[in-house]
PDB file of C-alpha atoms in Angstrom:
ATOM      1  CA  GLY G   1      -8.756  15.564  37.957  1.00  0.00           C
ATOM      2  CA  GLN G   2      -6.991  19.533  39.070  1.00  0.00           C
ATOM      3  CA  VAL G   3      -7.135  18.618  43.047  1.00  0.00           C
ATOM      4  CA  VAL G   4      -5.326  15.544  42.555  1.00  0.00           C
ATOM      5  CA  ALA G   5      -2.673  17.070  40.374  1.00  0.00           C
ATOM      6  CA  ASN G   6      -2.331  20.223  42.823  1.00  0.00           C
ATOM      7  CA  ILE G   7      -1.706  18.000  45.722  1.00  0.00           C
ATOM      8  CA  ARG G   8       1.068  15.807  43.492  1.00  0.00           C
ATOM      9  CA  GLU G   9       2.868  18.819  42.561  1.00  0.00           C
ATOM     10  CA  MET G  10       3.006  19.936  46.285  1.00  0.00           C
ATOM     11  CA  LEU G  11       4.440  16.312  47.478  1.00  0.00           C
ATOM     12  CA  PRO G  12       7.871  14.739  46.129  1.00  0.00           C
ATOM     13  CA  ALA G  13       7.593  12.795  43.305  1.00  0.00           C
ATOM     14  CA  TYR G  14       9.623   9.629  44.494  1.00  0.00           C
ATOM     15  CA  SER G  15       7.445   8.902  47.373  1.00  0.00           C
ATOM     16  CA  TRP G  16       3.842   9.548  46.205  1.00  0.00           C
ATOM     17  CA  SER G  17       2.092   8.551  42.740  1.00  0.00           C
ATOM     18  CA  VAL G  18      -1.521   9.221  41.182  1.00  0.00           C
ATOM     19  CA  ALA G  19      -3.376   6.003  39.561  1.00  0.00           C
ATOM     20  CA  ARG G  20      -6.524   6.154  38.113  1.00  0.00           C
ATOM     21  CA  GLY G  21      -9.400   3.847  39.221  1.00  0.00           C
ATOM     22  CA  ASP G  22      -8.644   0.751  41.097  1.00  0.00           C
ATOM     23  CA  HIS G  23      -4.993   0.190  41.676  1.00  0.00           C
ATOM     24  CA  GLU G  24      -2.888  -3.344  42.184  1.00  0.00           C
ATOM     25  CA  GLY G  25       0.089  -3.554  44.763  1.00  0.00           C
ATOM     26  CA  PRO G  26       1.510  -1.828  47.587  1.00  0.00           C
ATOM     27  CA  GLY G  27       0.594   1.818  48.343  1.00  0.00           C
ATOM     28  CA  GLU G  28      -1.941   3.504  50.555  1.00  0.00           C
ATOM     29  CA  VAL G  29      -4.743   5.540  49.324  1.00  0.00           C
ATOM     30  CA  VAL G  30      -4.287   8.927  50.758  1.00  0.00           C
ATOM     31  CA  ALA G  31      -7.125  10.831  48.696  1.00  0.00           C
ATOM     32  CA  ARG G  32      -9.701  10.289  46.015  1.00  0.00           C
ATOM     33  CA  LYS G  33     -11.068  12.447  43.070  1.00  0.00           C
ATOM     34  CA  GLY G  34     -13.512  10.858  40.636  1.00  0.00           C
ATOM     35  CA  ASP G  35     -11.514   8.469  38.995  1.00  0.00           C
ATOM     36  CA  TYR G  36      -8.091   9.494  40.499  1.00  0.00           C
ATOM     37  CA  VAL G  37      -6.485   8.179  43.639  1.00  0.00           C
ATOM     38  CA  LEU G  38      -3.315   9.710  45.194  1.00  0.00           C
ATOM     39  CA  LEU G  39      -1.302   6.833  46.890  1.00  0.00           C
ATOM     40  CA  ARG G  40       1.702   6.924  49.092  1.00  0.00           C
ATOM     41  CA  ALA G  41       3.814   4.303  48.000  1.00  0.00           C
ATOM     42  CA  GLY G  42       5.545   1.906  50.069  1.00  0.00           C
ATOM     43  CA  THR G  43       9.481   1.673  50.306  1.00  0.00           C
ATOM     44  CA  GLY G  44      10.694   0.789  46.690  1.00  0.00           C
ATOM     45  CA  ALA G  45       7.604   0.740  45.193  1.00  0.00           C
ATOM     46  CA  GLY G  46       7.826   3.550  42.639  1.00  0.00           C
ATOM     47  CA  VAL G  47       4.781   4.017  40.588  1.00  0.00           C
ATOM     48  CA  LEU G  48       2.365   1.704  40.985  1.00  0.00           C
ATOM     49  CA  PRO G  49       0.785  -0.366  37.608  1.00  0.00           C
ATOM     50  CA  THR G  50      -2.659  -0.560  36.899  1.00  0.00           C
ATOM     51  CA  ARG G  51      -4.618  -2.407  34.446  1.00  0.00           C
ATOM     52  CA  TRP G  52      -5.914   0.812  32.742  1.00  0.00           C
ATOM     53  CA  LEU G  53      -2.217   1.859  32.377  1.00  0.00           C
ATOM     54  CA  THR G  54      -1.512  -1.348  30.567  1.00  0.00           C
ATOM     55  CA  SER G  55      -4.696  -1.350  28.629  1.00  0.00           C
ATOM     56  CA  LEU G  56      -3.678   2.171  27.449  1.00  0.00           C
ATOM     57  CA  LEU G  57      -0.125   1.180  26.445  1.00  0.00           C
ATOM     58  CA  LEU G  58      -1.468  -1.772  24.893  1.00  0.00           C
ATOM     59  CA  ALA G  59      -3.882   0.202  23.321  1.00  0.00           C
ATOM     60  CA  VAL G  60      -1.159   3.067  21.967  1.00  0.00           C
ATOM     61  CA  ALA G  61       0.946   0.079  20.619  1.00  0.00           C
ATOM     62  CA  CYS G  62      -1.808  -1.527  18.713  1.00  0.00           C
ATOM     63  CA  GLY G  63      -2.651   2.056  17.082  1.00  0.00           C
ATOM     64  CA  THR G  64       0.976   2.766  16.280  1.00  0.00           C
ATOM     65  CA  ALA G  65       1.129  -0.516  14.470  1.00  0.00           C
ATOM     66  CA  LEU G  66      -2.252   0.147  12.786  1.00  0.00           C
ATOM     67  CA  LEU G  67      -0.754   3.681  11.960  1.00  0.00           C
ATOM     68  CA  LEU G  68       2.517   2.446  10.479  1.00  0.00           C
ATOM     69  CA  LEU G  69       0.500  -0.390   8.394  1.00  0.00           C
ATOM     70  CA  VAL G  70      -1.654   2.451   6.989  1.00  0.00           C
ATOM     71  CA  VAL G  71       1.634   4.757   6.078  1.00  0.00           C
ATOM     72  CA  TYR G  72       3.325   1.682   4.663  1.00  0.00           C
ATOM     73  CA  GLY G  73       0.291   1.023   2.642  1.00  0.00           C
ATOM     74  CA  LEU G  74      -0.280   4.496   1.292  1.00  0.00           C
ATOM     75  CA  LEU G  75       3.669   4.925   0.779  1.00  0.00           C
ATOM     76  CA  LEU G  76       3.687   1.666  -1.180  1.00  0.00           C
ATOM     77  CA  ARG G  77       0.706   2.808  -3.397  1.00  0.00           C
ATOM     78  CA  LEU G  78       1.575   6.099  -3.995  1.00  0.00           C
ATOM     79  CA  VAL G  79       5.187   6.256  -4.380  1.00  0.00           C
ATOM     80  CA  LEU G  80       7.004   2.886  -4.578  1.00  0.00           C
ATOM     81  CA  ARG G  81       4.631   1.522  -7.362  1.00  0.00           C
ATOM     82  CA  PRO G  82       4.607   4.222  -9.723  1.00  0.00           C
ATOM     83  CA  VAL G  83       8.836   4.645  -9.287  1.00  0.00           C
ATOM     84  CA  GLU G  84       8.755   0.842  -9.917  1.00  0.00           C
ATOM     85  CA  ASN G  85       6.942   1.278 -13.326  1.00  0.00           C
ATOM     86  CA  LEU G  86       8.922   3.736 -14.005  1.00  0.00           C
ATOM     87  CA  VAL G  87      12.233   1.935 -13.401  1.00  0.00           C
ATOM     88  CA  ALA G  88      10.374  -1.143 -15.513  1.00  0.00           C
ATOM     89  CA  ALA G  89       9.811   1.570 -18.259  1.00  0.00           C
ATOM     90  CA  SER G  90      13.469   2.724 -18.545  1.00  0.00           C
ATOM     91  CA  ARG G  91      14.919  -0.450 -18.750  1.00  0.00           C
ATOM     92  CA  THR G  92      12.804  -1.368 -21.667  1.00  0.00           C
ATOM     93  CA  LEU G  93      13.729   2.207 -23.044  1.00  0.00           C
ATOM     94  CA  SER G  94      17.134   1.437 -22.423  1.00  0.00           C
ATOM     95  CA  SER G  95      17.083  -2.025 -24.199  1.00  0.00           C
ATOM     96  CA  GLY G  96      16.312  -0.357 -27.596  1.00  0.00           C
ATOM     97  CA  ALA G  97      12.464  -1.264 -27.435  1.00  0.00           C
ATOM     98  CA  THR G  98       9.541   1.437 -27.534  1.00  0.00           C
ATOM     99  CA  PRO G  99       8.061   1.304 -23.911  1.00  0.00           C
ATOM    100  CA  GLN G 100       4.330   1.565 -23.294  1.00  0.00           C
ATOM    101  CA  LYS G 101       3.299   4.939 -21.750  1.00  0.00           C
ATOM    102  CA  VAL G 102       3.604   5.209 -18.098  1.00  0.00           C
ATOM    103  CA  GLY G 103       0.468   5.925 -16.276  1.00  0.00           C
ATOM    104  CA  GLY G 104      -0.399   8.441 -13.599  1.00  0.00           C
ATOM    105  CA  GLU G 105       0.395  11.456 -15.636  1.00  0.00           C
ATOM    106  CA  ALA G 106      -2.480  13.293 -14.465  1.00  0.00           C
ATOM    107  CA  ARG G 107      -1.415  13.040 -10.477  1.00  0.00           C
ATOM    108  CA  ALA G 108      -0.471  16.452  -9.118  1.00  0.00           C
ATOM    109  CA  ASP G 109       2.161  16.003  -7.172  1.00  0.00           C
ATOM    110  CA  GLU G 110       6.018  15.324  -8.106  1.00  0.00           C
ATOM    111  CA  ILE G 111       5.293  11.405  -9.318  1.00  0.00           C
ATOM    112  CA  GLY G 112       2.986  12.801 -11.968  1.00  0.00           C
ATOM    113  CA  GLU G 113       5.379  15.600 -13.016  1.00  0.00           C
ATOM    114  CA  LEU G 114       8.012  12.630 -13.191  1.00  0.00           C
ATOM    115  CA  VAL G 115       5.776  10.407 -14.808  1.00  0.00           C
ATOM    116  CA  GLY G 116       4.629  13.160 -17.163  1.00  0.00           C
ATOM    117  CA  ALA G 117       8.126  14.349 -18.096  1.00  0.00           C
ATOM    118  CA  PHE G 118       9.236  10.536 -18.642  1.00  0.00           C
ATOM    119  CA  ASN G 119       6.584   9.910 -21.207  1.00  0.00           C
ATOM    120  CA  ARG G 120       7.745  13.271 -22.963  1.00  0.00           C
ATOM    121  CA  MET G 121      11.182  12.140 -23.181  1.00  0.00           C
ATOM    122  CA  ALA G 122      10.259   8.354 -24.374  1.00  0.00           C
ATOM    123  CA  ALA G 123       7.937   9.890 -27.058  1.00  0.00           C
ATOM    124  CA  GLU G 124      10.959  12.345 -28.187  1.00  0.00           C
ATOM    125  CA  ILE G 125      13.317   9.347 -27.988  1.00  0.00           C
ATOM    126  CA  ALA G 126      10.782   7.458 -30.002  1.00  0.00           C
ATOM    127  CA  SER G 127      10.221  10.255 -32.977  1.00  0.00           C
ATOM    128  CA  SER G 128      13.900  10.601 -32.952  1.00  0.00           C
ATOM    129  CA  ARG G 129      14.544   7.209 -33.320  1.00  0.00           C
ATOM    130  CA  GLU G 130      11.935   6.995 -36.316  1.00  0.00           C
ATOM    131  CA  GLU G 131      13.149  10.030 -37.778  1.00  0.00           C
ATOM    132  CA  MET G 132      16.498   8.333 -37.841  1.00  0.00           C
ATOM    133  CA  GLU G 133      15.396   5.179 -39.381  1.00  0.00           C
ATOM    134  CA  ARG G 134      13.928   7.337 -42.218  1.00  0.00           C
ATOM    135  CA  ARG G 135      17.295   8.909 -42.963  1.00  0.00           C
ATOM    136  CA  VAL G 136      18.915   5.724 -43.203  1.00  0.00           C
ATOM    137  CA  GLU G 137      16.533   4.121 -45.312  1.00  0.00           C
ATOM    138  CA  LYS G 138      17.046   7.291 -47.610  1.00  0.00           C
ATOM    139  CA  ALA G 139      20.561   7.160 -47.501  1.00  0.00           C
ATOM    140  CA  VAL G 140      20.432   3.385 -48.153  1.00  0.00           C
ATOM    141  CA  ALA G 141      18.105   4.121 -50.960  1.00  0.00           C
ATOM    142  CA  GLU G 142      20.457   6.813 -52.239  1.00  0.00           C
ATOM    143  CA  ARG G 143      23.557   4.617 -52.179  1.00  0.00           C
ATOM    144  CA  GLU G 144      21.825   1.686 -53.808  1.00  0.00           C
ATOM    145  CA  GLY G 145      20.779   4.421 -56.934  1.00  0.00           C
ATOM    146  CA  ALA G 146      24.181   5.422 -57.057  1.00  0.00           C
ATOM    147  CA  ARG G 147      25.369   2.040 -57.226  1.00  0.00           C
ATOM    148  CA  ARG G 148      22.956   0.942 -60.085  1.00  0.00           C
ATOM    149  CA  ARG G 149      23.824   3.991 -61.673  1.00  0.00           C
ATOM    150  CA  LEU G 150      27.704   3.304 -61.648  1.00  0.00           C
ATOM    151  CA  ALA G 151      27.109  -0.412 -62.955  1.00  0.00           C
ATOM    152  CA  LEU G 152      25.237   0.873 -65.987  1.00  0.00           C
ATOM    153  CA  GLU G 153      27.902   3.368 -66.576  1.00  0.00           C
ATOM    154  CA  GLN G 154      30.305   0.649 -66.230  1.00  0.00           C
ATOM    155  CA  ARG G 155      28.791  -1.463 -68.531  1.00  0.00           C
ATOM    156  CA  LEU G 156      28.243   1.349 -71.069  1.00  0.00           C
ATOM    157  CA  SER G 157      31.725   2.216 -70.979  1.00  0.00           C
ATOM    158  CA  ALA G 158      32.772  -1.085 -71.559  1.00  0.00           C
ATOM    159  CA  THR G 159      30.288  -1.343 -74.413  1.00  0.00           C
ATOM    160  CA  GLY G 160      31.499   1.554 -76.126  1.00  0.00           C
ATOM    161  CA  ARG G 161      35.314   0.625 -75.680  1.00  0.00           C
ATOM    162  CA  LEU G 162      34.286  -2.695 -77.141  1.00  0.00           C
ATOM    163  CA  ALA G 163      32.389  -0.781 -79.986  1.00  0.00           C
ATOM    164  CA  ALA G 164      35.468   1.481 -80.465  1.00  0.00           C
ATOM    165  CA  GLY G 165      37.887  -1.598 -80.671  1.00  0.00           C
ATOM    166  CA  VAL G 166      35.451  -3.252 -83.221  1.00  0.00           C
ATOM    167  CA  ALA G 167      35.212  -0.274 -85.571  1.00  0.00           C
ATOM    168  CA  HIS G 168      38.926   0.190 -85.299  1.00  0.00           C
ATOM    169  CA  GLU G 169      39.380  -3.393 -86.425  1.00  0.00           C
ATOM    170  CA  ILE G 170      37.044  -3.260 -89.325  1.00  0.00           C
ATOM    171  CA  ALA G 171      38.800   0.076 -90.168  1.00  0.00           C
ATOM    172  CA  ASN G 172      42.215  -1.817 -90.727  1.00  0.00           C
TER     173      ASN G 172
END
């Protein structure tokens, strides 16, 4: 480590390279320290590829792919599905139906707050809708009662006019 790194810092980077373990390709081994070797590259050789570097890059690529899959799974589970459930419930609510309560209110994050706010809003809308239906039913019942009273008054008025007409004829 340290000795090879110090040697590398003192030498021009374009004509020297540090490799780990066995190396393949052109280049002359100048110094060894543990797993590291200092190579003097031939003309146009550049940094020499090694099996170790290839394995490291493959491991990093696989690790990155695995990390991306885990992040996607968490994102799907923690964000996307709850938002999809909220969208479905809001569509149900906008169609006039009473939606089922959306789960996830117990979460202690923004999604939990959003679900809680949606459930409270849906409950208030359902309550307002029930109140409005009750008022409409009451108004319809009052209107029907007024229509019946009016019809009765009209019949009584007609009966009274008929009785007055009959009494007038009898008096004559």
